[in-house]
Amino acid sequence: MARFQTLQTGLPTVLPPDLRIYAVGDIHGRADLLDTLARRIEDELPSAPSETLTIFLGDYIDRGLQSATVVEWLSRGEFPTPFHALRGNHEEVLLRFLEDDSVLESWRKFGGMETLHSYGVDVSSVMRGKGYEEARRALVARLPDHHRQFMAETPLTARYGDYFFCHAGVKPGVPLDEQKADDLLWIREEFLSFRGSWEKMIVHGHTPVSEPDIQPNRINVDTGAFATSILTALALEGDSRRMLFAGPA
């Protein structure tokens, strides 16, 4: 069931007039929750301003069992609003694996097995730490071209008004224009513990939290959908913020 929470906290950040943005946390193969959230957003569109946009913050695959379904929906643009789909570290790893089978040694330990299985790849040997090249070839053969293109074309960031959107976070002390891909996709503690400010409010996912983490300089909307069955979206409009949740009431 979808639900929502209204909030007003943090920096006095604003979006351009007549724009609403939904920033969606890590989906991780939970197509069921994505569908619920899509219907929740669709229900709100009659009262929306002239432009509504969804920004997905990355990690569409791994851990959950419906990774291929999630990528299929997004790669075909099957969502009630126009959207930007940013790259997450899990998409980055899959793209690397398509070129290098040794990537599977680590990937299989943090969600890759579920993604391979969702694409019909036999993972029985991989579970024993073998057959990495065979699994790579099988995924290359089974991964639809439009899925690969979708993931390869995902940008790392988006900016609207006083907000900066990325997957993992940003490196303190580095201007937003100069952030490196590795930090945007993977950073954790150095970013999460930083109490200073950036040019914009950072909206991110990547690090699961039990409920949205709203800090004066950042907002984390990754509520661990694959494990908690709660997928979160941050709704932004003007200077207002509120949270929508797809999952248990």
mmCIF file of N, CA and C in Angstrom, residues 90-172:
data_model
loop_
_atom_site.group_PDB
_atom_site.id
_atom_site.type_symbol
_atom_site.label_atom_id
_atom_site.label_comp_id
_atom_site.label_asym_id
_atom_site.label_seq_id
_atom_site.Cartn_x
_atom_site.Cartn_y
_atom_site.Cartn_z
ATOM 1 N N HIS A 90 25.403 -0.452 -8.832
ATOM 2 C CA HIS A 90 25.084 -1.807 -9.278
ATOM 3 C C HIS A 90 24.965 -1.887 -10.792
ATOM 4 N N GLU A 91 24.427 -0.858 -11.436
ATOM 5 C CA GLU A 91 24.426 -0.830 -12.897
ATOM 6 C C GLU A 91 25.856 -0.727 -13.427
ATOM 7 N N GLU A 92 26.684 0.060 -12.745
ATOM 8 C CA GLU A 92 28.081 0.191 -13.138
ATOM 9 C C GLU A 92 28.782 -1.159 -13.106
ATOM 10 N N VAL A 93 28.520 -1.958 -12.079
ATOM 11 C CA VAL A 93 29.162 -3.263 -11.956
ATOM 12 C C VAL A 93 28.681 -4.193 -13.061
ATOM 13 N N LEU A 94 27.388 -4.200 -13.343
ATOM 14 C CA LEU A 94 26.888 -5.046 -14.433
ATOM 15 C C LEU A 94 27.558 -4.679 -15.750
ATOM 16 N N LEU A 95 27.676 -3.403 -16.047
ATOM 17 C CA LEU A 95 28.308 -2.982 -17.296
ATOM 18 C C LEU A 95 29.773 -3.423 -17.345
ATOM 19 N N ARG A 96 30.455 -3.384 -16.220
ATOM 20 C CA ARG A 96 31.842 -3.854 -16.176
ATOM 21 C C ARG A 96 31.907 -5.369 -16.392
ATOM 22 N N PHE A 97 30.965 -6.077 -15.801
ATOM 23 C CA PHE A 97 30.953 -7.537 -15.936
ATOM 24 C C PHE A 97 30.763 -7.964 -17.383
ATOM 25 N N LEU A 98 30.016 -7.220 -18.164
ATOM 26 C CA LEU A 98 29.812 -7.566 -19.580
ATOM 27 C C LEU A 98 31.123 -7.606 -20.343
ATOM 28 N N GLU A 99 32.147 -6.917 -19.822
ATOM 29 C CA GLU A 99 33.455 -6.874 -20.479
ATOM 30 C C GLU A 99 34.517 -7.681 -19.745
ATOM 31 N N ASP A 100 34.274 -8.020 -18.472
ATOM 32 C CA ASP A 100 35.314 -8.638 -17.645
ATOM 33 C C ASP A 100 34.683 -9.615 -16.666
ATOM 34 N N ASP A 101 34.863 -10.903 -16.895
ATOM 35 C CA ASP A 101 34.206 -11.924 -16.064
ATOM 36 C C ASP A 101 34.711 -11.926 -14.633
ATOM 37 N N SER A 102 35.935 -11.406 -14.371
ATOM 38 C CA SER A 102 36.468 -11.431 -13.008
ATOM 39 C C SER A 102 35.651 -10.547 -12.056
ATOM 40 N N VAL A 103 34.873 -9.637 -12.602
ATOM 41 C CA VAL A 103 34.028 -8.775 -11.777
ATOM 42 C C VAL A 103 33.043 -9.603 -10.953
ATOM 43 N N LEU A 104 32.699 -10.777 -11.450
ATOM 44 C CA LEU A 104 31.673 -11.598 -10.787
ATOM 45 C C LEU A 104 32.129 -12.111 -9.426
ATOM 46 N N GLU A 105 33.432 -12.191 -9.208
ATOM 47 C CA GLU A 105 33.918 -12.674 -7.914
ATOM 48 C C GLU A 105 33.383 -11.817 -6.775
ATOM 49 N N SER A 106 33.330 -10.512 -6.969
ATOM 50 C CA SER A 106 32.761 -9.636 -5.946
ATOM 51 C C SER A 106 31.264 -9.416 -6.161
ATOM 52 N N TRP A 107 30.841 -9.263 -7.409
ATOM 53 C CA TRP A 107 29.436 -8.948 -7.696
ATOM 54 C C TRP A 107 28.487 -10.018 -7.173
ATOM 55 N N ARG A 108 28.899 -11.270 -7.231
ATOM 56 C CA ARG A 108 28.019 -12.351 -6.794
ATOM 57 C C ARG A 108 27.724 -12.274 -5.295
ATOM 58 N N LYS A 109 28.525 -11.503 -4.564
ATOM 59 C CA LYS A 109 28.365 -11.407 -3.112
ATOM 60 C C LYS A 109 27.475 -10.247 -2.681
ATOM 61 N N PHE A 110 27.104 -9.359 -3.637
ATOM 62 C CA PHE A 110 26.227 -8.251 -3.248
ATOM 63 C C PHE A 110 25.108 -8.008 -4.258
ATOM 64 N N GLY A 111 24.512 -9.129 -4.705
ATOM 65 C CA GLY A 111 23.280 -9.016 -5.474
ATOM 66 C C GLY A 111 23.323 -9.479 -6.901
ATOM 67 N N GLY A 112 24.509 -9.751 -7.432
ATOM 68 C CA GLY A 112 24.600 -10.136 -8.824
ATOM 69 C C GLY A 112 23.916 -11.442 -9.160
ATOM 70 N N MET A 113 23.871 -12.357 -8.208
ATOM 71 C CA MET A 113 23.252 -13.657 -8.460
ATOM 72 C C MET A 113 21.778 -13.505 -8.824
ATOM 73 N N GLU A 114 21.097 -12.625 -8.102
ATOM 74 C CA GLU A 114 19.672 -12.421 -8.360
ATOM 75 C C GLU A 114 19.449 -11.811 -9.747
ATOM 76 N N THR A 115 20.330 -10.911 -10.153
ATOM 77 C CA THR A 115 20.190 -10.313 -11.481
ATOM 78 C C THR A 115 20.454 -11.340 -12.571
ATOM 79 N N LEU A 116 21.509 -12.123 -12.438
ATOM 80 C CA LEU A 116 21.788 -13.165 -13.426
ATOM 81 C C LEU A 116 20.601 -14.119 -13.551
ATOM 82 N N HIS A 117 20.061 -14.536 -12.414
ATOM 83 C CA HIS A 117 18.920 -15.444 -12.425
ATOM 84 C C HIS A 117 17.716 -14.812 -13.112
ATOM 85 N N SER A 118 17.510 -13.508 -12.895
ATOM 86 C CA SER A 118 16.350 -12.850 -13.497
ATOM 87 C C SER A 118 16.446 -12.804 -15.021
ATOM 88 N N TYR A 119 17.667 -12.882 -15.540
ATOM 89 C CA TYR A 119 17.860 -12.917 -16.991
ATOM 90 C C TYR A 119 18.000 -14.341 -17.528
ATOM 91 N N GLY A 120 17.736 -15.311 -16.690
ATOM 92 C CA GLY A 120 17.748 -16.694 -17.145
ATOM 93 C C GLY A 120 19.115 -17.333 -17.228
ATOM 94 N N VAL A 121 20.098 -16.766 -16.533
ATOM 95 C CA VAL A 121 21.450 -17.326 -16.522
ATOM 96 C C VAL A 121 21.550 -18.379 -15.421
ATOM 97 N N ASP A 122 22.088 -19.540 -15.756
ATOM 98 C CA ASP A 122 22.291 -20.614 -14.782
ATOM 99 C C ASP A 122 23.413 -20.200 -13.824
ATOM 100 N N VAL A 123 23.094 -20.106 -12.550
ATOM 101 C CA VAL A 123 24.084 -19.635 -11.569
ATOM 102 C C VAL A 123 24.612 -20.765 -10.688
ATOM 103 N N SER A 124 24.324 -22.001 -11.040
ATOM 104 C CA SER A 124 24.731 -23.115 -10.178
ATOM 105 C C SER A 124 26.242 -23.196 -10.024
ATOM 106 N N SER A 125 26.986 -22.977 -11.101
ATOM 107 C CA SER A 125 28.453 -22.990 -10.997
ATOM 108 C C SER A 125 28.972 -21.740 -10.293
ATOM 109 N N VAL A 126 28.339 -20.622 -10.570
ATOM 110 C CA VAL A 126 28.756 -19.365 -9.946
ATOM 111 C C VAL A 126 28.630 -19.441 -8.428
ATOM 112 N N MET A 127 27.619 -20.140 -7.951
ATOM 113 C CA MET A 127 27.434 -20.296 -6.510
ATOM 114 C C MET A 127 28.609 -21.007 -5.868
ATOM 115 N N ARG A 128 29.335 -21.781 -6.654
ATOM 116 C CA ARG A 128 30.520 -22.489 -6.155
ATOM 117 C C ARG A 128 31.806 -21.756 -6.510
ATOM 118 N N GLY A 129 31.677 -20.521 -7.003
ATOM 119 C CA GLY A 129 32.859 -19.734 -7.348
ATOM 120 C C GLY A 129 33.504 -20.141 -8.648
ATOM 121 N N LYS A 130 32.715 -20.701 -9.556
ATOM 122 C CA LYS A 130 33.249 -21.170 -10.842
ATOM 123 C C LYS A 130 32.362 -20.661 -11.988
ATOM 124 N N GLY A 131 32.854 -20.863 -13.201
ATOM 125 C CA GLY A 131 32.040 -20.601 -14.386
ATOM 126 C C GLY A 131 31.740 -19.141 -14.637
ATOM 127 N N TYR A 132 32.642 -18.253 -14.254
ATOM 128 C CA TYR A 132 32.374 -16.819 -14.408
ATOM 129 C C TYR A 132 32.298 -16.417 -15.887
ATOM 130 N N GLU A 133 33.206 -16.928 -16.703
ATOM 131 C CA GLU A 133 33.196 -16.562 -18.116
ATOM 132 C C GLU A 133 31.952 -17.113 -18.810
ATOM 133 N N GLU A 134 31.537 -18.316 -18.451
ATOM 134 C CA GLU A 134 30.316 -18.875 -19.036
ATOM 135 C C GLU A 134 29.106 -18.029 -18.653
ATOM 136 N N ALA A 135 29.069 -17.574 -17.408
ATOM 137 C CA ALA A 135 27.967 -16.715 -16.967
ATOM 138 C C ALA A 135 27.991 -15.378 -17.701
ATOM 139 N N ARG A 136 29.178 -14.834 -17.916
ATOM 140 C CA ARG A 136 29.282 -13.566 -18.650
ATOM 141 C C ARG A 136 28.745 -13.723 -20.067
ATOM 142 N N ARG A 137 29.164 -14.788 -20.732
ATOM 143 C CA ARG A 137 28.691 -15.020 -22.097
ATOM 144 C C ARG A 137 27.181 -15.224 -22.130
ATOM 145 N N ALA A 138 26.664 -15.912 -21.137
ATOM 146 C CA ALA A 138 25.218 -16.156 -21.092
ATOM 147 C C ALA A 138 24.462 -14.852 -20.891
ATOM 148 N N LEU A 139 24.972 -13.967 -20.025
ATOM 149 C CA LEU A 139 24.287 -12.687 -19.819
ATOM 150 C C LEU A 139 24.376 -11.823 -21.072
ATOM 151 N N VAL A 140 25.527 -11.797 -21.718
ATOM 152 C CA VAL A 140 25.665 -11.036 -22.959
ATOM 153 C C VAL A 140 24.638 -11.505 -23.985
ATOM 154 N N ALA A 141 24.417 -12.812 -24.049
ATOM 155 C CA ALA A 141 23.472 -13.358 -25.019
ATOM 156 C C ALA A 141 22.026 -13.074 -24.650
ATOM 157 N N ARG A 142 21.737 -13.000 -23.357
ATOM 158 C CA ARG A 142 20.346 -12.865 -22.912
ATOM 159 C C ARG A 142 19.922 -11.427 -22.614
ATOM 160 N N LEU A 143 20.872 -10.541 -22.425
ATOM 161 C CA LEU A 143 20.552 -9.159 -22.077
ATOM 162 C C LEU A 143 20.051 -8.432 -23.323
ATOM 163 N N PRO A 144 18.785 -8.007 -23.346
ATOM 164 C CA PRO A 144 18.275 -7.308 -24.527
ATOM 165 C C PRO A 144 19.091 -6.049 -24.821
ATOM 166 N N ASP A 145 19.211 -5.739 -26.100
ATOM 167 C CA ASP A 145 20.005 -4.566 -26.484
ATOM 168 C C ASP A 145 19.488 -3.295 -25.827
ATOM 169 N N HIS A 146 18.151 -3.168 -25.714
ATOM 170 C CA HIS A 146 17.621 -1.933 -25.137
ATOM 171 C C HIS A 146 17.861 -1.862 -23.626
ATOM 172 N N HIS A 147 18.062 -3.011 -22.966
ATOM 173 C CA HIS A 147 18.432 -2.991 -21.548
ATOM 174 C C HIS A 147 19.867 -2.486 -21.398
ATOM 175 N N ARG A 148 20.748 -3.031 -22.229
ATOM 176 C CA ARG A 148 22.155 -2.604 -22.159
ATOM 177 C C ARG A 148 22.282 -1.127 -22.514
ATOM 178 N N GLN A 149 21.581 -0.686 -23.529
ATOM 179 C CA GLN A 149 21.652 0.716 -23.927
ATOM 180 C C GLN A 149 21.121 1.618 -22.822
ATOM 181 N N PHE A 150 20.013 1.202 -22.214
ATOM 182 C CA PHE A 150 19.439 1.989 -21.117
ATOM 183 C C PHE A 150 20.450 2.200 -20.008
ATOM 184 N N MET A 151 21.110 1.124 -19.565
ATOM 185 C CA MET A 151 22.060 1.245 -18.464
ATOM 186 C C MET A 151 23.305 2.016 -18.880
ATOM 187 N N ALA A 152 23.757 1.808 -20.109
ATOM 188 C CA ALA A 152 24.962 2.491 -20.584
ATOM 189 C C ALA A 152 24.757 3.993 -20.716
ATOM 190 N N GLU A 153 23.529 4.423 -20.939
ATOM 191 C CA GLU A 153 23.247 5.840 -21.160
ATOM 192 C C GLU A 153 22.802 6.576 -19.899
ATOM 193 N N THR A 154 22.737 5.889 -18.767
ATOM 194 C CA THR A 154 22.317 6.556 -17.534
ATOM 195 C C THR A 154 23.331 7.619 -17.128
ATOM 196 N N PRO A 155 22.879 8.845 -16.873
ATOM 197 C CA PRO A 155 23.795 9.894 -16.399
ATOM 198 C C PRO A 155 24.092 9.721 -14.920
ATOM 199 N N LEU A 156 25.094 10.422 -14.446
ATOM 200 C CA LEU A 156 25.502 10.310 -13.042
ATOM 201 C C LEU A 156 24.784 11.300 -12.138
ATOM 202 N N THR A 157 24.343 12.426 -12.682
ATOM 203 C CA THR A 157 23.757 13.477 -11.849
ATOM 204 C C THR A 157 22.620 14.176 -12.567
ATOM 205 N N ALA A 158 21.842 14.921 -11.789
ATOM 206 C CA ALA A 158 20.825 15.834 -12.317
ATOM 207 C C ALA A 158 20.739 17.013 -11.356
ATOM 208 N N ARG A 159 20.366 18.174 -11.876
ATOM 209 C CA ARG A 159 20.247 19.379 -11.061
ATOM 210 C C ARG A 159 18.969 20.114 -11.438
ATOM 211 N N TYR A 160 18.235 20.514 -10.432
ATOM 212 C CA TYR A 160 17.055 21.348 -10.631
ATOM 213 C C TYR A 160 16.940 22.289 -9.447
ATOM 214 N N GLY A 161 16.811 23.572 -9.727
ATOM 215 C CA GLY A 161 16.706 24.536 -8.640
ATOM 216 C C GLY A 161 17.854 24.397 -7.668
ATOM 217 N N ASP A 162 17.525 24.307 -6.394
ATOM 218 C CA ASP A 162 18.545 24.214 -5.345
ATOM 219 C C ASP A 162 18.906 22.782 -4.979
ATOM 220 N N TYR A 163 18.553 21.826 -5.843
ATOM 221 C CA TYR A 163 18.792 20.414 -5.555
ATOM 222 C C TYR A 163 19.784 19.801 -6.535
ATOM 223 N N PHE A 164 20.624 18.914 -6.004
ATOM 224 C CA PHE A 164 21.586 18.129 -6.785
ATOM 225 C C PHE A 164 21.290 16.656 -6.509
ATOM 226 N N PHE A 165 21.023 15.891 -7.551
ATOM 227 C CA PHE A 165 20.624 14.495 -7.417
ATOM 228 C C PHE A 165 21.760 13.585 -7.909
ATOM 229 N N CYS A 166 22.086 12.566 -7.121
ATOM 230 C CA CYS A 166 23.087 11.576 -7.515
ATOM 231 C C CYS A 166 22.798 10.285 -6.760
ATOM 232 N N HIS A 167 23.558 9.239 -7.072
ATOM 233 C CA HIS A 167 23.267 7.953 -6.442
ATOM 234 C C HIS A 167 23.783 7.872 -5.009
ATOM 235 N N ALA A 168 25.111 7.989 -4.827
ATOM 236 C CA ALA A 168 25.707 7.711 -3.516
ATOM 237 C C ALA A 168 25.966 8.955 -2.692
ATOM 238 N N GLY A 169 26.405 10.032 -3.345
ATOM 239 C CA GLY A 169 26.759 11.238 -2.625
ATOM 240 C C GLY A 169 27.903 11.950 -3.314
ATOM 241 N N VAL A 170 28.505 12.900 -2.629
ATOM 242 C CA VAL A 170 29.584 13.693 -3.213
ATOM 243 C C VAL A 170 30.730 13.811 -2.223
ATOM 244 N N LYS A 171 31.907 14.084 -2.761
ATOM 245 C CA LYS A 171 33.100 14.186 -1.922
ATOM 246 C C LYS A 171 33.198 15.579 -1.324
ATOM 247 N N PRO A 172 33.297 15.683 0.005
ATOM 248 C CA PRO A 172 33.440 16.999 0.642
ATOM 249 C C PRO A 172 34.672 17.737 0.121
#
